[in-house]
Tab-separated table of C-alpha atoms and ligand atoms in Angstrom:
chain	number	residue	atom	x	y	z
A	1	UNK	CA	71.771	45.755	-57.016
A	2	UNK	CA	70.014	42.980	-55.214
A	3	UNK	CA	70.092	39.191	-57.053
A	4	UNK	CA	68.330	36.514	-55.496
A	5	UNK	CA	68.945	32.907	-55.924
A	6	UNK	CA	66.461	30.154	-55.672
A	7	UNK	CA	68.077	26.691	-55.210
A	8	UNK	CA	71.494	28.471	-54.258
A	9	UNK	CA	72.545	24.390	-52.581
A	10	UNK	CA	72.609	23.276	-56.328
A	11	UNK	CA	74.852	21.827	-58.621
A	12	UNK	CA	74.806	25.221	-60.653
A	13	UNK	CA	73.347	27.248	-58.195
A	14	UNK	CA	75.899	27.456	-55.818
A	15	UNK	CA	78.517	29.005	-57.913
A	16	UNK	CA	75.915	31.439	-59.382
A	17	UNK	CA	75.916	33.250	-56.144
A	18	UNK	CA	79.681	33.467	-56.290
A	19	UNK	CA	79.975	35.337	-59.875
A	20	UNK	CA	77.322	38.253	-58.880
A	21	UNK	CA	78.855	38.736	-55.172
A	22	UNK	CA	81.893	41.156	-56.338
A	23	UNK	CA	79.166	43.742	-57.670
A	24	UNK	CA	75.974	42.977	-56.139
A	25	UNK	CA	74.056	41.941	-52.750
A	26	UNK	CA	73.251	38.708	-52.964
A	27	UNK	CA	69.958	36.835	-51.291
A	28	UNK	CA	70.824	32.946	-51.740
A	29	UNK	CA	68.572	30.971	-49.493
A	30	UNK	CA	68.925	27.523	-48.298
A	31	UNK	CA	66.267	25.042	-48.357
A	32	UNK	CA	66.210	25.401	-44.476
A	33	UNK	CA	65.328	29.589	-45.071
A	34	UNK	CA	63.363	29.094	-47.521
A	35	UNK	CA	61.045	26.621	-49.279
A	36	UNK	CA	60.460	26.677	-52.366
A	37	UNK	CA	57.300	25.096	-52.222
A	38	UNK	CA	55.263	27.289	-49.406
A	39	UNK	CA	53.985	30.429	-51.816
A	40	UNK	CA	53.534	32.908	-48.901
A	41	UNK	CA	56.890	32.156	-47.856
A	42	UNK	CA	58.592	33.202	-51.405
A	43	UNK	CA	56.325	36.048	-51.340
A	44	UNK	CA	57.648	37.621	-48.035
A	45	UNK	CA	61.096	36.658	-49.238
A	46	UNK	CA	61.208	38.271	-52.630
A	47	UNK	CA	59.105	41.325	-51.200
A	48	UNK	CA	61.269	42.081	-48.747
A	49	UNK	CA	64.574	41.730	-51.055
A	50	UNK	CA	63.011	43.646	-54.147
A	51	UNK	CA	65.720	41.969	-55.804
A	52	UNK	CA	66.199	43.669	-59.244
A	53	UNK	CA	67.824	40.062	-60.530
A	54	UNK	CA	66.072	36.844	-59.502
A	55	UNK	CA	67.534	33.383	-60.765
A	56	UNK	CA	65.984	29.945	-60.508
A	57	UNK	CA	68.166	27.429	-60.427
A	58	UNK	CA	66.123	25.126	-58.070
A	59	UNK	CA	64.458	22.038	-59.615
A	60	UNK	CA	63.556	18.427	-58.971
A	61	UNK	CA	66.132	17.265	-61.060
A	62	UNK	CA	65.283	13.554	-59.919
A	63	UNK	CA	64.620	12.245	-63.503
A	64	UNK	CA	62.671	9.039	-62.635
A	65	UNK	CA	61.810	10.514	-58.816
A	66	UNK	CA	59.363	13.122	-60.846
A	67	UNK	CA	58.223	9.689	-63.191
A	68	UNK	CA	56.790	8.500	-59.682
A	69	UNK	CA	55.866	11.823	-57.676
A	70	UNK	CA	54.436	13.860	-60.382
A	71	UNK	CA	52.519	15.945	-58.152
A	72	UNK	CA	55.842	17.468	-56.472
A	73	UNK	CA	57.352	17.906	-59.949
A	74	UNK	CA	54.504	20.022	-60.730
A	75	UNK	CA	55.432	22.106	-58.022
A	76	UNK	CA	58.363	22.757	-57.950
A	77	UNK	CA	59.221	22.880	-61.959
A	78	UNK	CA	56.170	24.235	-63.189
A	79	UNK	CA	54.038	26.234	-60.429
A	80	UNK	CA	57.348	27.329	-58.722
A	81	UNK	CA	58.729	29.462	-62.147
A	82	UNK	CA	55.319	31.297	-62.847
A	83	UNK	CA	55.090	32.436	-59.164
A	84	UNK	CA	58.406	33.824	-59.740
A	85	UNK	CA	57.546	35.369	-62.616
A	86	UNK	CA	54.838	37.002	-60.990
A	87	UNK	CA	56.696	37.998	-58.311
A	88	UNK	CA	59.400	39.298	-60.192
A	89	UNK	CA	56.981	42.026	-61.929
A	90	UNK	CA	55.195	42.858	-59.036
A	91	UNK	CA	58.980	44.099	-57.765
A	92	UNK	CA	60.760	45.000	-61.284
A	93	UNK	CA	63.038	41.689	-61.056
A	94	UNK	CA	64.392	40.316	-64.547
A	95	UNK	CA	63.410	36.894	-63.999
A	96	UNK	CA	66.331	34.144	-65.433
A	97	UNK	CA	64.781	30.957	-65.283
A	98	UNK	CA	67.129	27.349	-65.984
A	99	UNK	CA	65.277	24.818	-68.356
A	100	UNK	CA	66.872	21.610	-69.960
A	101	UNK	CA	67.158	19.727	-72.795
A	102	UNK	CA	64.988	17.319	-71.814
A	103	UNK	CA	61.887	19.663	-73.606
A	104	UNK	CA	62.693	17.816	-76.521
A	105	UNK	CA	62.339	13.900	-77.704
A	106	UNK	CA	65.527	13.855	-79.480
A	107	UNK	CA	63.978	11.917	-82.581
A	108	UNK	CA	66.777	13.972	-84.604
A	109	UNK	CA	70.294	13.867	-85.045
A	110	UNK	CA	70.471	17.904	-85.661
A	111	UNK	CA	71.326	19.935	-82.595
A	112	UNK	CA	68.078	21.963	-81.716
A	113	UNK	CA	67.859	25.567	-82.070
A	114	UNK	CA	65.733	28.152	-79.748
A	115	UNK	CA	62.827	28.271	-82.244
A	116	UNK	CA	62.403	24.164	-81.959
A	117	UNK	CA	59.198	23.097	-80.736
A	118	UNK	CA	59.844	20.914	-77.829
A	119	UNK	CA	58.100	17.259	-77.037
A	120	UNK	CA	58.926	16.163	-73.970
A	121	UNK	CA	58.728	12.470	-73.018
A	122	UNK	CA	59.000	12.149	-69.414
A	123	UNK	CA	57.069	13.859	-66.260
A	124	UNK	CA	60.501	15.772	-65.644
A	125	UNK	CA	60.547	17.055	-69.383
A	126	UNK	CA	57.233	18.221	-69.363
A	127	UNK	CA	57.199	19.828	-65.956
A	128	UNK	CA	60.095	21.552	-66.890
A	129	UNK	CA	58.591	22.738	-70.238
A	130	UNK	CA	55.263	23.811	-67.827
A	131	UNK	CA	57.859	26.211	-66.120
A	132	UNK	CA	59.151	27.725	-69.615
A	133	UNK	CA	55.447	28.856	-70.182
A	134	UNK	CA	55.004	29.490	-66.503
A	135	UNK	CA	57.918	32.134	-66.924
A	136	UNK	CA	56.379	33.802	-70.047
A	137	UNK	CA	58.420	35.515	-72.482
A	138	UNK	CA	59.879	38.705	-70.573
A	139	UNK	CA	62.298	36.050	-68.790
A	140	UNK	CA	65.074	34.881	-70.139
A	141	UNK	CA	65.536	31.281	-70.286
A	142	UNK	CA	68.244	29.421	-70.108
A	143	UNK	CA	68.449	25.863	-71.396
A	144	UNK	CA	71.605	23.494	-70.677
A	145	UNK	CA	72.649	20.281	-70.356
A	146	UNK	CA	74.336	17.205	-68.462
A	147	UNK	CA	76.113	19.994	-66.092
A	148	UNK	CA	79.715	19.263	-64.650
A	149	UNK	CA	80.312	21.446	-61.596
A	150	UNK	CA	83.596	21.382	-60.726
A	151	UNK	CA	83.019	21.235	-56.842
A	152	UNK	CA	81.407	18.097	-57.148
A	153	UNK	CA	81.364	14.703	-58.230
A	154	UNK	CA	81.524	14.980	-62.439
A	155	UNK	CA	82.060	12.715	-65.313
A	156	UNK	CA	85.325	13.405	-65.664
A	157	UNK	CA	86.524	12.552	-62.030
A	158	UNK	CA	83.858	9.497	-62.284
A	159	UNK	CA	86.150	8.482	-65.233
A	160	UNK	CA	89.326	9.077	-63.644
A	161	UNK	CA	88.645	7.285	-60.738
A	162	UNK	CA	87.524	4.162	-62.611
A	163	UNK	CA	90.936	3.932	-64.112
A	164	UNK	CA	92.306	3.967	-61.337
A	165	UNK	CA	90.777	0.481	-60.662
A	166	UNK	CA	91.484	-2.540	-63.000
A	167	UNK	CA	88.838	-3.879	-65.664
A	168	UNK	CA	86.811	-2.786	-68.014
A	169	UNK	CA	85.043	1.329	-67.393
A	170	UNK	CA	81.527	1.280	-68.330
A	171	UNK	CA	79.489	4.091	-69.247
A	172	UNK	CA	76.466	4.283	-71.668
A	173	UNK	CA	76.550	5.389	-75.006
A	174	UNK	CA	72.757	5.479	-75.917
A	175	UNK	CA	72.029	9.119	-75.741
A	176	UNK	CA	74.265	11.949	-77.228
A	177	UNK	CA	74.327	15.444	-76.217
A	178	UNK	CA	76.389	18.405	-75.414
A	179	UNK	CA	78.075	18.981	-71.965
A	180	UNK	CA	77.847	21.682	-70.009
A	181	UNK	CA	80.896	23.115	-67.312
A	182	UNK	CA	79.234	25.050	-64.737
A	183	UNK	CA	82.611	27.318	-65.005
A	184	UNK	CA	81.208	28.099	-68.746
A	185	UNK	CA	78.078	28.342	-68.452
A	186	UNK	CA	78.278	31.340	-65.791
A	187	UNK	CA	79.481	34.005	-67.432
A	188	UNK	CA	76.443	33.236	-70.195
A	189	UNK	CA	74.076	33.477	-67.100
A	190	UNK	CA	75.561	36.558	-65.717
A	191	UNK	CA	75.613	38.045	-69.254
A	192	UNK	CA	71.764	37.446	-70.154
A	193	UNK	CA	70.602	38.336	-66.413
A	194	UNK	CA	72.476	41.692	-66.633
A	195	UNK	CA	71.382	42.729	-70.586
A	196	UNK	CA	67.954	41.763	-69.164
A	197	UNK	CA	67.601	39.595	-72.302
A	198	UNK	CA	63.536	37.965	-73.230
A	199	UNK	CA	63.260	34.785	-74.505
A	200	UNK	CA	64.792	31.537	-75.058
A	201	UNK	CA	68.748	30.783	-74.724
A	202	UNK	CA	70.810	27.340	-75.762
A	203	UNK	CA	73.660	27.290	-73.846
A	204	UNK	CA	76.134	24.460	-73.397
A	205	UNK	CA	79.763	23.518	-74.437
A	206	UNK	CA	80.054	22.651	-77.683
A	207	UNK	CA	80.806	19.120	-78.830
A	208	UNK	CA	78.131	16.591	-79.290
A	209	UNK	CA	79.445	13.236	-77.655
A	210	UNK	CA	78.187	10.796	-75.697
A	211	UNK	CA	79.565	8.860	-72.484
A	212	UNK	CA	81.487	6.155	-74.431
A	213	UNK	CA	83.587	8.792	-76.302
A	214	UNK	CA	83.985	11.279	-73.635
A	215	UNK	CA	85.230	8.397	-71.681
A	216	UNK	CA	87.553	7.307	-74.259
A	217	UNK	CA	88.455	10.842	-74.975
A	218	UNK	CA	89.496	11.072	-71.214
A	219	UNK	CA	91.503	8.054	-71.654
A	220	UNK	CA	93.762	9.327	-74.517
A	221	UNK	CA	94.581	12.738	-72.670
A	222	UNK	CA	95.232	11.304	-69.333
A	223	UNK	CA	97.498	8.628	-70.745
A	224	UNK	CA	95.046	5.563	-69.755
A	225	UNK	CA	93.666	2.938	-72.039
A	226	UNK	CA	90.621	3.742	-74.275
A	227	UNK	CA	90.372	0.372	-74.762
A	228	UNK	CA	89.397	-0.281	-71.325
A	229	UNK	CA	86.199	1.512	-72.174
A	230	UNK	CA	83.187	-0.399	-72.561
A	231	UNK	CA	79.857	1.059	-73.379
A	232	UNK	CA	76.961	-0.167	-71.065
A	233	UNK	CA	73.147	-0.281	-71.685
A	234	UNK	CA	71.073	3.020	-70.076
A	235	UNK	CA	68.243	0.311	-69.463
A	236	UNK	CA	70.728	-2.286	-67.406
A	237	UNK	CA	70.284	0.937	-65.014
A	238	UNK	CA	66.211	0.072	-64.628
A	239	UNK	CA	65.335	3.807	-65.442
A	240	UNK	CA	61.754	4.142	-65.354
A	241	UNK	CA	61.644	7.783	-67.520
A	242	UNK	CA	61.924	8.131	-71.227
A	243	UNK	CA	64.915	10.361	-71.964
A	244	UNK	CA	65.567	11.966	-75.523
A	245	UNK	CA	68.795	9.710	-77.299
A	246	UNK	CA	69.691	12.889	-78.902
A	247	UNK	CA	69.340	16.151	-76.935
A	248	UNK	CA	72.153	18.247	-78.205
A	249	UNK	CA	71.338	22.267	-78.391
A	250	UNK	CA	72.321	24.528	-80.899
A	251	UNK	CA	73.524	27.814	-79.087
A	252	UNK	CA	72.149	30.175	-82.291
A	253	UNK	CA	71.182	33.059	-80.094
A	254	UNK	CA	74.869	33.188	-78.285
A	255	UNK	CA	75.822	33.300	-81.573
A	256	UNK	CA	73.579	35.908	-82.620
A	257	UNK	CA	74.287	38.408	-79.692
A	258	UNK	CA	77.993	37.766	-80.673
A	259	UNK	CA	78.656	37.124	-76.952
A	260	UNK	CA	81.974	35.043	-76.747
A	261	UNK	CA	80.990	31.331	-78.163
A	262	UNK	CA	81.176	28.582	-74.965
A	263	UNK	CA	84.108	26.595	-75.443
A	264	UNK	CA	84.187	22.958	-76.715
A	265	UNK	CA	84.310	20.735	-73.877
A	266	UNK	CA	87.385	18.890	-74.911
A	267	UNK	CA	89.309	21.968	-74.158
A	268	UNK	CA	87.440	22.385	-70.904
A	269	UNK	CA	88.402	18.830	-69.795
A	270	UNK	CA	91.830	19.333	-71.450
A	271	UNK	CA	91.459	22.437	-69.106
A	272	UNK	CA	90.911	20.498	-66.100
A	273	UNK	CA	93.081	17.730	-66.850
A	274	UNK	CA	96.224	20.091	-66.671
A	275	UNK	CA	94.940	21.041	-62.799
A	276	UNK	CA	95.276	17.430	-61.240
B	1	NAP	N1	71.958	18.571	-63.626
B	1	NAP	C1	71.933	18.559	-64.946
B	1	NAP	O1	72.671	17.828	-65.616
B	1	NAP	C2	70.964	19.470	-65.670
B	1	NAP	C3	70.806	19.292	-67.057
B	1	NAP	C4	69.954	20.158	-67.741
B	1	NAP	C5	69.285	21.159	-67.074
B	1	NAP	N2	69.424	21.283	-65.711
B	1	NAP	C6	68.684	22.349	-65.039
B	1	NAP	O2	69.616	23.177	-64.395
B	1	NAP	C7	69.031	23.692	-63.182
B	1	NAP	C8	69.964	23.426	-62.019
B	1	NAP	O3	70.142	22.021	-61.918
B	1	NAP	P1	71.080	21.391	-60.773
B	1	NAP	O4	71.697	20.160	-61.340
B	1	NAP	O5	71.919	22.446	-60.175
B	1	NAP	O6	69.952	20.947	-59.740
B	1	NAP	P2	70.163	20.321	-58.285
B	1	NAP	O7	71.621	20.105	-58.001
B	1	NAP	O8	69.238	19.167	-58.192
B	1	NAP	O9	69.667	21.508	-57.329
B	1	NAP	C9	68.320	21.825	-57.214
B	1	NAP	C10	68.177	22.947	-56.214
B	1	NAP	O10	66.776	23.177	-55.987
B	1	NAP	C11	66.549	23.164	-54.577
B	1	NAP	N3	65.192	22.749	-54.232
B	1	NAP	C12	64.448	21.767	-54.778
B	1	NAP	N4	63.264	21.688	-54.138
B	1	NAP	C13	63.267	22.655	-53.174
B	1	NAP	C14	62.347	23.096	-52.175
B	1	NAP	N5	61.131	22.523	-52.040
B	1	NAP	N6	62.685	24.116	-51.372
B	1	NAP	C15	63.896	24.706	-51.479
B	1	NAP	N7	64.824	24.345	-52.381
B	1	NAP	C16	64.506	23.323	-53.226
B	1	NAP	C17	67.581	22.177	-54.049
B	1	NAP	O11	67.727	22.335	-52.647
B	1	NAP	P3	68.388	21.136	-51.784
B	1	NAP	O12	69.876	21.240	-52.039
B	1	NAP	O13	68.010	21.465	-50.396
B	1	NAP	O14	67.786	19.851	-52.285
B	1	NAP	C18	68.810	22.629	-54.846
B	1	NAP	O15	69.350	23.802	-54.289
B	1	NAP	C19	67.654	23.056	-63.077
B	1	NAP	O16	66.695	23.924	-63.604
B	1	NAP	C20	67.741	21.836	-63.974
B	1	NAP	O17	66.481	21.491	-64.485
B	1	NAP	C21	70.247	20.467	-64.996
């Protein structure tokens, strides 16, 4: 079994490679190799790999950089998926494409389901939603949110290390949604990718929250002062996209396919807590 990986230098698509390299060869191109945005290179690529897995994780996942450069968004989160879903059925690849919650406009306070009909406010959003069609409905698609890896820079080290310094931590507290560990969201992807699943999938810790109460949240387990937390203004940060103020998915088809339920992300960070 061949799986290629398209934006393998991610935040999520680095580890991706790691969970399929026990059973599988894997094809995980750099930007350097590969890019993403010259269509006979791709083709060559994929040809040559007949990968029978193929997952895009690559994206411009510049919020407000696609508010300004639309024309590259369009290319790499919208043209980019439907040429790899061409591709993919030209060689007999399942195609598992990576969406976001920012399809919706989060003018709600219920968690969205798969059968939702997205609005998306900002150039990003809509792109990204452009991609979801692009892919068609033989792919799977995976939607997640506000992803923690834990080889990187993530909330909860952001939050850590502001305690570590004196004063108040701010973080905002104007949008709500769910989390989502790269660590958890994996075995969903591998899962889906292997059962060669069609359609649309919600996947993301559970727990709606937003930064204010994750922060303080972090506080009380990691014996620091939740008090100390302050919430801050998203527009004091001079973003220039709309983003949804409630994006938080409900993962109804994990539940339905009775694969095991992603955990609540208090117990992930309780998780991680008990590592440092
Ligand atoms: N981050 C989040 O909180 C979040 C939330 C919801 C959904 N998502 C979705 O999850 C997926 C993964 O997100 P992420 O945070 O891992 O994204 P990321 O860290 O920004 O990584 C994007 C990947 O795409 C690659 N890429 C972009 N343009 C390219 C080009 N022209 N040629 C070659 N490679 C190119 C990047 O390569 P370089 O490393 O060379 O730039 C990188 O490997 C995306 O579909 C995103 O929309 C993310």
């Amino acid at each position: 079994m061949t799986v290629f990986i398209c934006g393998s230098t991610g935040r999520l698509g680095r580890s991706v490679a790691k969970v399929f390299e026990q059973e599988a060869k894997v094809v995980a191109p750099t930007r350097q190799e590969l890019d993403l945005r010259s269509k006979d290179d791709i083709k060559e690529a994929i040809e040559a790999n007949r990968p029978s897995i193929l997952i895009n994780c690559a994206a411009w996942t510049d919020v407000d950089g696609c508010e300004k450069n639309p024309e590259l968004a369009k290319d790499i989160n919208a043209t980019l998926p439907q040429q790899l879903s061409e591709l993919s059925k030209k060689v007999g690849a399942h195609l598992v494409h990576i969406s976001t919650d920012f399809v919706f406009d989060g003018k709600t306070d219920i968690p969205y389901n798969e059968k939702q009909l997205p609005n998306p406010l900002s150039v990003y959003g809509k792109t990204k939603l452009d991609g979801e069609i692009g892919v068609g409905p033989s792919a799977t698609i995976i939607r997640t949110s506000w992803l923690q890896a834990q080889d990187d820079s993530n909330m909860v080290k952001w939050i850590l290390e502001n305690f570590k310094k004196t004063g108040p931590v701010e973080v905002p507290n104007d949008r709500r949604a769910n989390l989502t560990f790269v660590s958890d969201l994996l075995p969903v992807i591998k899962h889906f990718a292997e059962s060669r699943y069609e359609g649309l999938v919600h996947a993301t810790n559970r727990g709606t929250t937003n930064w204010c109460e994750f922060a303080k949240f972090i506080a009380e387990k990691s014996h620091n002062d939740p008090n100390r937390v302050i919430p801050s203004e998203e527009e004091k940060l001079n973003r220039i996209a709309e983003r949804p103020a409630f994006s938080a998915l409900d993962n109804s088809v994990i539940r339905e396919e009775k694969i095991d339920p992603i955990q609540h992300h208090q117990d992930a960070v309780l998780g991680l807590l008990r590592q440092t």
